[in-house]
Coordinates of C-alpha atoms and ligand atoms in Angstrom, one line a residue:
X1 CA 2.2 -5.2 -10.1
X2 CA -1.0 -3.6 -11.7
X3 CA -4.4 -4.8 -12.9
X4 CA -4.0 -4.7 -16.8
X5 CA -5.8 -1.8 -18.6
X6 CA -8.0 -4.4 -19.6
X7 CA -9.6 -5.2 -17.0
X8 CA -9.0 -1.6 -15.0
X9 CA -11.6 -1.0 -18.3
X10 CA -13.8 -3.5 -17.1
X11 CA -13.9 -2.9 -12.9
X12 CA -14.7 0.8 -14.3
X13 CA -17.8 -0.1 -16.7
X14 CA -19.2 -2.4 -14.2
X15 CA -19.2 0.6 -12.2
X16 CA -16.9 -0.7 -9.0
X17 CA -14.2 1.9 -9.5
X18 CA -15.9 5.0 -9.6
X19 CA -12.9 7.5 -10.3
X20 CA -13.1 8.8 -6.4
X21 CA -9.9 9.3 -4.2
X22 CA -10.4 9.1 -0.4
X23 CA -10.1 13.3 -0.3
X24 CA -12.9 14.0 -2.7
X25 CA -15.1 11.4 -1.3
X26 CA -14.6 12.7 2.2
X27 CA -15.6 16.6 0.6
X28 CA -18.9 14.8 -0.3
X29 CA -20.0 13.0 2.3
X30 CA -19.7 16.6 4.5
X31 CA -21.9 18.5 1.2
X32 CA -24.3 15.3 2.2
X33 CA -23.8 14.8 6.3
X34 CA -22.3 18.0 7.3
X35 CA -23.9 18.1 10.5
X36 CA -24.2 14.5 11.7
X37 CA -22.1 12.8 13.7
X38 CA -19.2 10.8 12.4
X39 CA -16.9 9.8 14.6
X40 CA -17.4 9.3 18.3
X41 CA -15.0 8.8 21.5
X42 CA -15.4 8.3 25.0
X43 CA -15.1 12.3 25.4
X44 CA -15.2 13.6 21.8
X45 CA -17.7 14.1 18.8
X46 CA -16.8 15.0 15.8
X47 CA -19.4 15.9 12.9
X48 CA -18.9 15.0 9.3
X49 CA -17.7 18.6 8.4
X50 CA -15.4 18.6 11.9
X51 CA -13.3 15.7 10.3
X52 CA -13.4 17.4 6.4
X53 CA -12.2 20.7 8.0
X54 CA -9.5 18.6 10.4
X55 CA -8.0 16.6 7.5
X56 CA -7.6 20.0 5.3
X57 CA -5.7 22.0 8.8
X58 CA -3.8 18.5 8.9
X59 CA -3.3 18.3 5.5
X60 CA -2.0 22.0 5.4
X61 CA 0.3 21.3 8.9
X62 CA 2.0 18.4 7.3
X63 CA 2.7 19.7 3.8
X64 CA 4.7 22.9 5.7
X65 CA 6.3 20.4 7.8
X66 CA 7.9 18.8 4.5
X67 CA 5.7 16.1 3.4
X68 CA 4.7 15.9 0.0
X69 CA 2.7 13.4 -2.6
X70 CA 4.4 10.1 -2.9
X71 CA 5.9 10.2 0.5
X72 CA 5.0 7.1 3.1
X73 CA 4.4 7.9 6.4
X74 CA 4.1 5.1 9.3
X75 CA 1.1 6.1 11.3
X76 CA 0.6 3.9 14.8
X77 CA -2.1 5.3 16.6
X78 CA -4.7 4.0 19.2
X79 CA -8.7 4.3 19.0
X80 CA -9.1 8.3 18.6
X81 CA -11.0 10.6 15.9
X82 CA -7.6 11.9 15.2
X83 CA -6.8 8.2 13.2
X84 CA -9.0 9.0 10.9
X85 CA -8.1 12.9 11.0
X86 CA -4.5 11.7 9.7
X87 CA -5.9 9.3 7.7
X88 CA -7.6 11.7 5.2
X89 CA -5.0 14.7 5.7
X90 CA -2.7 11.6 4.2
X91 CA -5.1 11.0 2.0
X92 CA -5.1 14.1 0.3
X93 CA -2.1 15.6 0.0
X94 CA -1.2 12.0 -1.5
X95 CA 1.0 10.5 1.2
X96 CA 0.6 6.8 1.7
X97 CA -0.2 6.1 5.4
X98 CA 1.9 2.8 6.1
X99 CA 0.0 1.3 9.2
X100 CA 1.2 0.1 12.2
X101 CA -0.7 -1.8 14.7
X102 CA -0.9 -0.3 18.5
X103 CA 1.0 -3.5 19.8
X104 CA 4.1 -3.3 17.3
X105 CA 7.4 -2.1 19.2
X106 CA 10.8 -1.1 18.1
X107 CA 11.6 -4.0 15.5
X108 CA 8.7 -3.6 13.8
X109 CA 8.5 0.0 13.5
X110 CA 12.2 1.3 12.7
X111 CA 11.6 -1.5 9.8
X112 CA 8.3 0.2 8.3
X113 CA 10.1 3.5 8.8
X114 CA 13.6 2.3 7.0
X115 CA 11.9 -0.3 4.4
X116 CA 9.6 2.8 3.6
X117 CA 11.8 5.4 3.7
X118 CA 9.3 7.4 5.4
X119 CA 9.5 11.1 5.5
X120 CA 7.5 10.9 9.2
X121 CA 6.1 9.2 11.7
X122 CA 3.0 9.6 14.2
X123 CA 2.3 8.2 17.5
X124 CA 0.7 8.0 20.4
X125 CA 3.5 9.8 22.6
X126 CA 7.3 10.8 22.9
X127 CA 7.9 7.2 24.4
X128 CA 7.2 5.8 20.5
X129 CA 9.5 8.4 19.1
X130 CA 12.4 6.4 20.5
X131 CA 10.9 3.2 17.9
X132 CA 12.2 5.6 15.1
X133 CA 15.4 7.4 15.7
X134 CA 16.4 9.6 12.6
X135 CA 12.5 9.6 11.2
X136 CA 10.9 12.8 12.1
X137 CA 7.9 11.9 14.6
X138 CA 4.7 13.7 14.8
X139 CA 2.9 12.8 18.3
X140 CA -0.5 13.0 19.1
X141 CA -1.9 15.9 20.8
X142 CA 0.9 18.2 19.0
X143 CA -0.2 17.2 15.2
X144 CA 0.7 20.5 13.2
X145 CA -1.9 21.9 11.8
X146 CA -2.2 25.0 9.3
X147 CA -4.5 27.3 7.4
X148 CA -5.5 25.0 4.3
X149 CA -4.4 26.0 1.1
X150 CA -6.6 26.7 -1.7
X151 CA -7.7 23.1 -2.5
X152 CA -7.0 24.0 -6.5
X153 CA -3.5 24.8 -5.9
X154 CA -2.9 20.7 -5.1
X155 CA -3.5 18.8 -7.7
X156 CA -4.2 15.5 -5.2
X157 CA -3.7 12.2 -5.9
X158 CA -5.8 10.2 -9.3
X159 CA -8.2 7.4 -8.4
X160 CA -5.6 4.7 -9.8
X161 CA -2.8 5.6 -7.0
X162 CA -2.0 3.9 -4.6
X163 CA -3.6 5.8 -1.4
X164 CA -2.0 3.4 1.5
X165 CA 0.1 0.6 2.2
X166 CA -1.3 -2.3 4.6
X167 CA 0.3 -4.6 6.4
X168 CA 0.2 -8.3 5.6
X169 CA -0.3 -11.2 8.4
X170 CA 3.1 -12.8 7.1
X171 CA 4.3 -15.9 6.5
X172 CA 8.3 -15.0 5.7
X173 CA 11.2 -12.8 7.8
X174 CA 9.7 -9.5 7.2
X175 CA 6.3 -8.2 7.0
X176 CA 5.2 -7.4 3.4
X177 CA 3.4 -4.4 2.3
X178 CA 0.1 -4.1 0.7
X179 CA -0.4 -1.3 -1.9
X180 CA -4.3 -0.6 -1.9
X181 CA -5.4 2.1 -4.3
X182 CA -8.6 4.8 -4.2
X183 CA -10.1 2.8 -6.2
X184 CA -10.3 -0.6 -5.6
X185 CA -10.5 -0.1 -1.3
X186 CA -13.1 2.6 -2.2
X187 CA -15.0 -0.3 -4.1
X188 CA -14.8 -2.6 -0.9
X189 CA -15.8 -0.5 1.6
X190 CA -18.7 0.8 0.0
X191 CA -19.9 -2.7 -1.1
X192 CA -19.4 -4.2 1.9
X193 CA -21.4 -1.5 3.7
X194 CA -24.4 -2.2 1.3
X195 CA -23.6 -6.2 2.2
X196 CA -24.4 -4.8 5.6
X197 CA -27.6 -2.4 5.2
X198 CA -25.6 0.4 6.9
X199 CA -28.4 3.8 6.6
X200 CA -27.3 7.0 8.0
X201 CA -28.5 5.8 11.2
X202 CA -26.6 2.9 11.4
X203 CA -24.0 3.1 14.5
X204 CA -20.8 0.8 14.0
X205 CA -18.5 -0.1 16.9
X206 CA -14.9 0.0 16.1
X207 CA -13.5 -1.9 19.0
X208 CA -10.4 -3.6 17.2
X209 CA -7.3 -1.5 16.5
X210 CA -8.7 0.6 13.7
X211 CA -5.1 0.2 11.2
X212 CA -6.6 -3.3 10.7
X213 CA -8.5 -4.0 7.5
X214 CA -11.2 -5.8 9.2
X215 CA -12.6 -2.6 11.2
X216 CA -11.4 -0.3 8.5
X217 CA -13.2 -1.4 5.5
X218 CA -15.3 -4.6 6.2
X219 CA -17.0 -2.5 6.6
X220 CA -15.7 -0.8 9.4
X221 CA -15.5 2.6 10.0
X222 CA -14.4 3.7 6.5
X223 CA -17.5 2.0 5.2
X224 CA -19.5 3.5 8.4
X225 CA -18.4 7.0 6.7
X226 CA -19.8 6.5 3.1
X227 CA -23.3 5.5 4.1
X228 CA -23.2 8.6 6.3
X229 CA -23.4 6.9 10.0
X230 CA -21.3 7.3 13.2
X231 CA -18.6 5.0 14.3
X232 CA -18.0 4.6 18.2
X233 CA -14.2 4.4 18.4
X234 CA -13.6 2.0 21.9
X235 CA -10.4 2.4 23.8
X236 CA -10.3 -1.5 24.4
X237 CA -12.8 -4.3 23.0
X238 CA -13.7 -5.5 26.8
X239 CA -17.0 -5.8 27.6
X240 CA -16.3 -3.4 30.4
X241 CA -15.8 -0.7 28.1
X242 CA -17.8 -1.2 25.1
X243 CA -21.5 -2.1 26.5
X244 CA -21.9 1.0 28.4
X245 CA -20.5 2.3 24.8
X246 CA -23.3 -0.2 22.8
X247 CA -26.0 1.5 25.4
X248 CA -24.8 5.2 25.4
X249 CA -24.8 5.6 21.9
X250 CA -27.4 2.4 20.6
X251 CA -24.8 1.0 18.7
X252 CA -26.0 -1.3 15.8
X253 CA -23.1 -3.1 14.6
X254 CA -19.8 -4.2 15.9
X255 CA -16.7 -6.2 14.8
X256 CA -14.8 -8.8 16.8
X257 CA -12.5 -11.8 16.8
X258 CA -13.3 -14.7 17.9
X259 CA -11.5 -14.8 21.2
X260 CA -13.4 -11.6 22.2
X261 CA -16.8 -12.7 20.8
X262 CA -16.6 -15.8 23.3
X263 CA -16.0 -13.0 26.2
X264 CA -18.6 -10.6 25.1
X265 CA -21.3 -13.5 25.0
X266 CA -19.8 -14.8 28.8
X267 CA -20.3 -10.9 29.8
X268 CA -23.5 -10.4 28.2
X269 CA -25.1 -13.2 30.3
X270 CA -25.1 -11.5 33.7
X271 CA -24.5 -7.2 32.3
X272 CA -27.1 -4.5 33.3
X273 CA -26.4 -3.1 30.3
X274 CA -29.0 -2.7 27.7
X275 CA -27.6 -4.2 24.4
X276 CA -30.8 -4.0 22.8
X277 CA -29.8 -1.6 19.8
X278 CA -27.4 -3.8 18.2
X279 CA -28.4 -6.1 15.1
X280 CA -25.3 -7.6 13.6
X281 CA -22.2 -8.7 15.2
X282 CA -19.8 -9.6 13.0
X283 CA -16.9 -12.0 14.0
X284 CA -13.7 -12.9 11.4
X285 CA -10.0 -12.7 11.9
X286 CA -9.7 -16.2 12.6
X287 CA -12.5 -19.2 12.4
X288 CA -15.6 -19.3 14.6
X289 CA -16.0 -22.6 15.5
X290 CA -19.6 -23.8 15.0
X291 CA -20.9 -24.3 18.8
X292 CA -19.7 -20.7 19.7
X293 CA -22.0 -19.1 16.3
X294 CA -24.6 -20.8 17.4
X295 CA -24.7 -19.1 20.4
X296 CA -25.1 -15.2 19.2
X297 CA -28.6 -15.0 18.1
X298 CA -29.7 -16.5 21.6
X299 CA -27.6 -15.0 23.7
X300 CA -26.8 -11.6 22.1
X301 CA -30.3 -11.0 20.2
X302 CA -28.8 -10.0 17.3
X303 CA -27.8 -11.6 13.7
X304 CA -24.1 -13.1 13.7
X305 CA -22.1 -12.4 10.2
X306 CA -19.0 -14.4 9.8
X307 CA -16.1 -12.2 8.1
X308 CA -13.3 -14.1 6.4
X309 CA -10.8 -12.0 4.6
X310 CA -7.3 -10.5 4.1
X311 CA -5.4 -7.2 4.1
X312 CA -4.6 -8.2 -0.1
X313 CA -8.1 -7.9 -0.9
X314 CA -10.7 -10.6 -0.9
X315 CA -13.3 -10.5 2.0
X316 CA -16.4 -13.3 2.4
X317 CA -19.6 -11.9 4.4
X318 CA -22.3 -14.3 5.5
X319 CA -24.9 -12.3 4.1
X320 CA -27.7 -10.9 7.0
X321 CA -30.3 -13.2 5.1
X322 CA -28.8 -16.4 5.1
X323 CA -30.4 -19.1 6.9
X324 CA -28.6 -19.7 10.0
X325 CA -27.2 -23.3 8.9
X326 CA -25.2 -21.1 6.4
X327 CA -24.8 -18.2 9.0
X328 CA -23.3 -20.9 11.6
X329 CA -21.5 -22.7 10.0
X330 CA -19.4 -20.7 6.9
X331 CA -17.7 -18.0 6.6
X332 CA -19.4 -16.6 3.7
X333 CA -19.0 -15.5 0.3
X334 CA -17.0 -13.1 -1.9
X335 CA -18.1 -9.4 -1.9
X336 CA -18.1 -9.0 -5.5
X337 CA -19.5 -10.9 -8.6
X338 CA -16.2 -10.7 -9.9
X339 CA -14.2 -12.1 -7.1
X340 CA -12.8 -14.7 -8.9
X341 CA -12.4 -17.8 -6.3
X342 CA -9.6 -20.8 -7.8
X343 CA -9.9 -24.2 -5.0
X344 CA -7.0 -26.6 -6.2
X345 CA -5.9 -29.7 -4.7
X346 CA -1.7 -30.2 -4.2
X347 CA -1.4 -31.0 -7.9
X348 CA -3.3 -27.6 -9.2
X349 CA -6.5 -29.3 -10.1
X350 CA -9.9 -27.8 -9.3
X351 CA -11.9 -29.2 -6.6
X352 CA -14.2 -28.5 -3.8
X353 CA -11.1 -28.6 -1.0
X354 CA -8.0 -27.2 -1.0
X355 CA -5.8 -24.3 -1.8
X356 CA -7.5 -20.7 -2.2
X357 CA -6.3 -18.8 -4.6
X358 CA -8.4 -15.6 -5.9
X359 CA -8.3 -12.4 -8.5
X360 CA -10.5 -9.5 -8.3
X361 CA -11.3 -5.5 -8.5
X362 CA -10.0 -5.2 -5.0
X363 CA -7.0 -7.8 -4.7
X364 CA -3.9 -6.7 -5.0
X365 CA -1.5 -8.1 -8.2
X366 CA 1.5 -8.0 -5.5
X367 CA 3.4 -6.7 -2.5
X368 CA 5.0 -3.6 -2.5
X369 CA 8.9 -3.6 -3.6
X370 CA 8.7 -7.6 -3.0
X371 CA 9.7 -8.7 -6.4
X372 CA 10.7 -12.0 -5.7
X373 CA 8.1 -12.8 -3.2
X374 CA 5.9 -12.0 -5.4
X375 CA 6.7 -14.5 -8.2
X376 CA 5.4 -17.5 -5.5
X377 CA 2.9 -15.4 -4.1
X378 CA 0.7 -14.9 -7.2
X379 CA 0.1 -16.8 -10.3
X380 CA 1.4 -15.7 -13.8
X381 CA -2.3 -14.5 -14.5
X382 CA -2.2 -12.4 -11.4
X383 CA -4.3 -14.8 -8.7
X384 CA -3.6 -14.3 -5.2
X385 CA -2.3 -17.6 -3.4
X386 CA -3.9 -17.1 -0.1
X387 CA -2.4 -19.8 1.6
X388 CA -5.6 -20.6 3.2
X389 CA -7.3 -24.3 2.7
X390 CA -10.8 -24.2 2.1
X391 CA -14.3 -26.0 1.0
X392 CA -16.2 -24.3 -1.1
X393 CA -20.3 -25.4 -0.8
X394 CA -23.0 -25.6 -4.1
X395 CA -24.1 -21.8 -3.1
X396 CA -20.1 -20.9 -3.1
X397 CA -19.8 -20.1 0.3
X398 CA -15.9 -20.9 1.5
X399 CA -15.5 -22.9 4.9
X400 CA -12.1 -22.4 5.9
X401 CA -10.7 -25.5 6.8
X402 CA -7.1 -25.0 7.4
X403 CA -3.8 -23.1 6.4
X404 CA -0.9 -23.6 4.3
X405 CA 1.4 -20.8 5.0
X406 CA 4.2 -20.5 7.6
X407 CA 1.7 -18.5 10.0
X408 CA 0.1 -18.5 13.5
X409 CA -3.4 -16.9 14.1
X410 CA -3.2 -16.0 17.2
X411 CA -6.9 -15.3 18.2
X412 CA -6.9 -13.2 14.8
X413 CA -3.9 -11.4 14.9
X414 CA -1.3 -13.1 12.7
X415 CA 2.3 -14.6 13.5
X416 CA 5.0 -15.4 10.9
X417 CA 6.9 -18.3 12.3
X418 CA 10.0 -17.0 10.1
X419 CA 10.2 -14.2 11.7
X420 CA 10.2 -14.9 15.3
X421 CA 12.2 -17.7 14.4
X422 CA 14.8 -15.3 13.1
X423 CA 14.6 -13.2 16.4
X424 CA 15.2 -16.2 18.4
X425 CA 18.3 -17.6 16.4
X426 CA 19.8 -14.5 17.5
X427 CA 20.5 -15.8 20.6
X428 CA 23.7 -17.4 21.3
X429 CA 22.6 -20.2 23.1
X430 CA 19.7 -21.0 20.2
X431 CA 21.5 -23.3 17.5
X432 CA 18.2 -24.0 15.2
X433 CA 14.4 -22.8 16.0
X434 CA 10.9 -23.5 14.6
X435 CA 7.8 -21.7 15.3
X436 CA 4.8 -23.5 15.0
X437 CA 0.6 -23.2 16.1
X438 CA -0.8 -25.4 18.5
X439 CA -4.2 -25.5 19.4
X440 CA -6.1 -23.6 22.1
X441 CA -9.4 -23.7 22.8
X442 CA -9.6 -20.2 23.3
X443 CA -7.3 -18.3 21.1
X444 CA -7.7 -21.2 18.6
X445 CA -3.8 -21.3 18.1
X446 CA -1.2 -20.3 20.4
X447 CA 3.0 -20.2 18.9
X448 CA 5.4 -22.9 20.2
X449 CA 8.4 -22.4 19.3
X450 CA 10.8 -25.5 19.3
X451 CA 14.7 -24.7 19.6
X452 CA 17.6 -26.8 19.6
X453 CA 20.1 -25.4 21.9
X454 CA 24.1 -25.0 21.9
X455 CA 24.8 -26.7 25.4
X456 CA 22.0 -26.1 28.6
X457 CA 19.4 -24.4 27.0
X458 CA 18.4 -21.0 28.4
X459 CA 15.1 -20.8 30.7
X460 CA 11.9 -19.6 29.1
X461 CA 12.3 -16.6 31.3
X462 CA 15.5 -15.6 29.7
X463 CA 14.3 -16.1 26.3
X464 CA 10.9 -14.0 26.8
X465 CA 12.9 -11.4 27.8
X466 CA 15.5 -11.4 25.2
X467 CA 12.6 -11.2 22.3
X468 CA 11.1 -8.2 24.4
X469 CA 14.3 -6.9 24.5
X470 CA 14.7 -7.1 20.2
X471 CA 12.0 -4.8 20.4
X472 CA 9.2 -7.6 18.7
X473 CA 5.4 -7.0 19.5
X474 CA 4.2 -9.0 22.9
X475 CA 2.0 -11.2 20.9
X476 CA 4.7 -12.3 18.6
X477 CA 6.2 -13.8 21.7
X478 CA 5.7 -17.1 21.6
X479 CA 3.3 -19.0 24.8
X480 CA 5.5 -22.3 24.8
X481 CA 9.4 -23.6 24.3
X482 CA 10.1 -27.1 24.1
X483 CA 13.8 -27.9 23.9
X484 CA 14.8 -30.5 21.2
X485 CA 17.6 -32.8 19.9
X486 CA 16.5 -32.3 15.9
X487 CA 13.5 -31.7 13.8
X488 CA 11.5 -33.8 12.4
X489 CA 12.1 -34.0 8.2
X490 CA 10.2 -33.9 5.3
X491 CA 11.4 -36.4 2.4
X492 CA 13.3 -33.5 0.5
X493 CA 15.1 -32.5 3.5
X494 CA 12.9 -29.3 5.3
X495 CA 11.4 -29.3 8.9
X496 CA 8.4 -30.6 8.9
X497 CA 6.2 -28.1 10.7
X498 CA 3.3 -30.3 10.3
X499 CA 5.1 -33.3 11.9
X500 CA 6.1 -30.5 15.1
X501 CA 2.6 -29.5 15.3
X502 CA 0.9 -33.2 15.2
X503 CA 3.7 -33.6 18.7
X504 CA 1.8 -31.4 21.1
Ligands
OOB1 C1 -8.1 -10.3 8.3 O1 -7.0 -9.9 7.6 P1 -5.5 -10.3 7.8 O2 -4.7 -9.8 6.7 O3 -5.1 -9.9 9.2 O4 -5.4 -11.9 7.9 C2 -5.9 -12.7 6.8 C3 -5.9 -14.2 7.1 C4 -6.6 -15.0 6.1 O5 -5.8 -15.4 5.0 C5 -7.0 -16.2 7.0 O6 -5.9 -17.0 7.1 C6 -7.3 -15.6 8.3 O7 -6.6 -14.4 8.3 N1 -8.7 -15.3 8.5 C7 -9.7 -16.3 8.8 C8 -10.9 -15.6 8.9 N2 -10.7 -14.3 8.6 C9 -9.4 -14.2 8.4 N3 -9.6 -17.6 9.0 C10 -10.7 -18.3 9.3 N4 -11.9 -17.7 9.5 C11 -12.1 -16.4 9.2 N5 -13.3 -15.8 9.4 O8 -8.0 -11.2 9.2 C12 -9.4 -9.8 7.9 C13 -9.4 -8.8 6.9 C14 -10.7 -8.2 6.6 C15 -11.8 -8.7 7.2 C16 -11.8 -9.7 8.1 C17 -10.5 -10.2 8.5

């Protein structure tokens, strides 16, 4: 499931891992930033040596409270210093933080917390507890903290460990889980904050849930941290809420989806808000479509960087000096020099379209307890199958140009079509259901799911409220139902979600 001590020896001596863990890395950036600020909220500051003194209280409150190295811990929590707080108390006793995304409900949840076996879990308030009966819950506002213990007496966990488990976009029945180490996430954040000239006075705007990779380490807040600057943490991502933020606080660099992008540069047109400060948004998650890049630099004043990665590992930046035919109209190239980038056609062979596959110091070699899974999912020489389709240009930059695997981007966040399929063939009137994208031309892809029915079919109504009612995050819940007689087949036999998508 590991990179081979071979090539561990090799990510070492070209000097990506560096032998840090989170905790120690967190001790030196207070030694170096003490003072400045690091984290900031609508109400709260906190300095660099507030959130190294936190995490060690936290780190103390959670050890007496039973957990220990090893243990996983499902963490859902909104935009609030405290995230990152847990984060690193986590992070140093040698818990994995398993995280959840703000919009996940009870399905999702009691599964991290059973799958995991997770000694706790921490949330936003006592209404969450109820997504985890019989885990112990921690809730924010009430997170126990303690006198630290001597640092020497824990030994804390080695650079190679696994410091967190991610959650995939998914493509099967259950979300898999993505073990990153100290290491190699170490690696990615701070390369990917040198892809983005972060300085000490750098400001980053976290206004996506900050559990998701793309605001955590590309380079997000995490990366924010290591080249000592402050990261605004925003409630919500509307332009309501995050350009008095951008003006307050001269923010220089923010994240977004595509979906929001297109709402920020609607709002930006007519705001009285002074966006002045900020130089780089970056947009990823799902593809920017040409005509909407173009627009950034003119309407926003500042340079776009197109972001195309995944929770496994590989992230492509537009790099700040490309020209703007590149910046426009890809989505960038691989971090590292040895992101190793595989484009085969159906039949395996190389070539300029098709099927991304990629190895690297900071892709994972497989899923977490997912054995089987992980046979398909990576090569026998430990390449990542992506699922994504892409064209790769002469100066290696990848345009993604489609998808492969059983999933809905949804405006960036992710749908398995398995798994909401699954939720619907629960209900007794639903004799066979597919889940499939359709295009929208502002979330990019919306789910329809198509259902064969046992007698009348149900209304749409009824069957919105029977998937809220299983507990399934809101946008898992698919926008359309069509009612059908069959499915289309492929020549072996399968439904053909290709020929259901060409229908609408
Ligand atoms: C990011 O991570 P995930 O794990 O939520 O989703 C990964 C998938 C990719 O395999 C691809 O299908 C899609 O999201 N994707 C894009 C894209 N960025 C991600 N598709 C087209 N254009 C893009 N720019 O979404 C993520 C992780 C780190 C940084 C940025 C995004």
């Amino acid at each position: 499931m590991h990179w081979s001590e071979e090539e561990a020896a090799r990510y070492r001596a070209a000097g990506y891992w560096r032998g840090e863990t989170f905790g120690g890395l967190l001790r030196d950036l207070a030694a170096a930033y003490g003072p400045r600020t690091a984290l900031i909220s609508p109400g709260d500051r906190w300095t660099f040596r507030d959130l190294d003194e936190r995490a060690d209280r936290l780190a103390a409150g959670l050890r007496a409270s039973g957990v220990g190295p090893g243990d996983r811990v499902v963490v859902q929590l909104p935009n609030v210093p405290e995230f990152h707080q847990v984060c690193f108390a986590l992070f140093r006793i040698g818990a994995w933080p398993v995280f959840a995304l703000p919009a996940h409900r009870s399905a999702e949840i009691s599964y991290f917390c059973s799958f995991t076996e997770a000694a706790a879990y921490i949330c936003p308030d006592d209404e969450h507890r109820a997504f985890a009966p019989g885990t112990p819950a921690h809730v924010l506002g009430e997170l126990p903290e303690a006198d630290p213990a001597d640092p020497a007496e824990l030994p804390g966990p080695r650079p190679g460990d696994v410091a967190f488990l991610q959650l995939s976009g998914g493509s099967t029945g259950l979300p898999k889980l993505i073990p990153r180490t100290h290491d190699d996430y170490i690696y990615s954040f701070r390369a990917s904050a040198e892809i983005c000239a972060l300085r000490p006075d750098s400001v980053y705007l976290c206004a996506l849930p900050a559990a998701h990779n793309f605001p955590m380490s590309s380079p997000g807040v995490f990366g924010a941290l290591s080249a000592g600057a402050a990261s605004v943490l925003a409630p919500d991502p509307s332009p309501g809420t995050c350009f008095p933020l951008v003006e307050r606080e001269r923010v220089t660099i923010a994240a977004l989806v595509p979906p929001l992008a297109l709402v920020w540069l609607e709002a930006a047109a007519t705001t009285g808000h002074d966006l002045s400060s900020l130089e780089v948004l970056q947009v990823g998650g799902a593809k920017f479509g040409r005509e909407a890049a173009k627009r950034v630099r003119p309407e926003l004043g500042c340079t776009l960087q197109q972001v195309f990665g995944m929770a496994e590992g590989l992230v492509n930046y537009t790099r700040l000096d490309d020209d703007e035919e590149t910046i426009v109209a890809t989505q960038g190239r691989p971090i590292s020099p040895d992101d190793e980038i595989r484009v085969l056609d159906d039949d395996g062979r190389e070539s300029d379209q098709g099927h991304l596959l990629t190895r690297g110091p900071y892709t994972i070699r497989g899923y977490w307890r997912a054995e089987e899974h992980n046979r398909t999912a990576f090569t026998a020489d430990g390449f990542y199958r992506t699922g994504d389709i892409v064209r790769r240009t002469p100066t290696g930059h990848l345009i993604v140009e489609g998808r492969a695997k059983d999933q809905i981007n949804r405006g960036g966040e992710k749908i398995a079509g398995e798994e909401v399929e699954n939720h619907l063939l629960a209900h007794p009137a639903v004799h066979d259901a597919s889940v499939v994208a359709v295009p929208d031309p502002y979330l990019g892809e919306r789910a329809c799911a198509y259902l064969i029915c046992r007698g009348d079919p149900p209304s749409r109504a009824e069957l919105r409220a029977f998937l809220r009612e299983r507990g399934i995050a809101a946008f898992k819940i698919p926008d359309r139902f069509e009612f059908v007689d069959a499915f289309p087949q492929t020549a072996v036999g399968k439904v053909s979600k290709r020929q259901l998508r060409e229908r609408t």
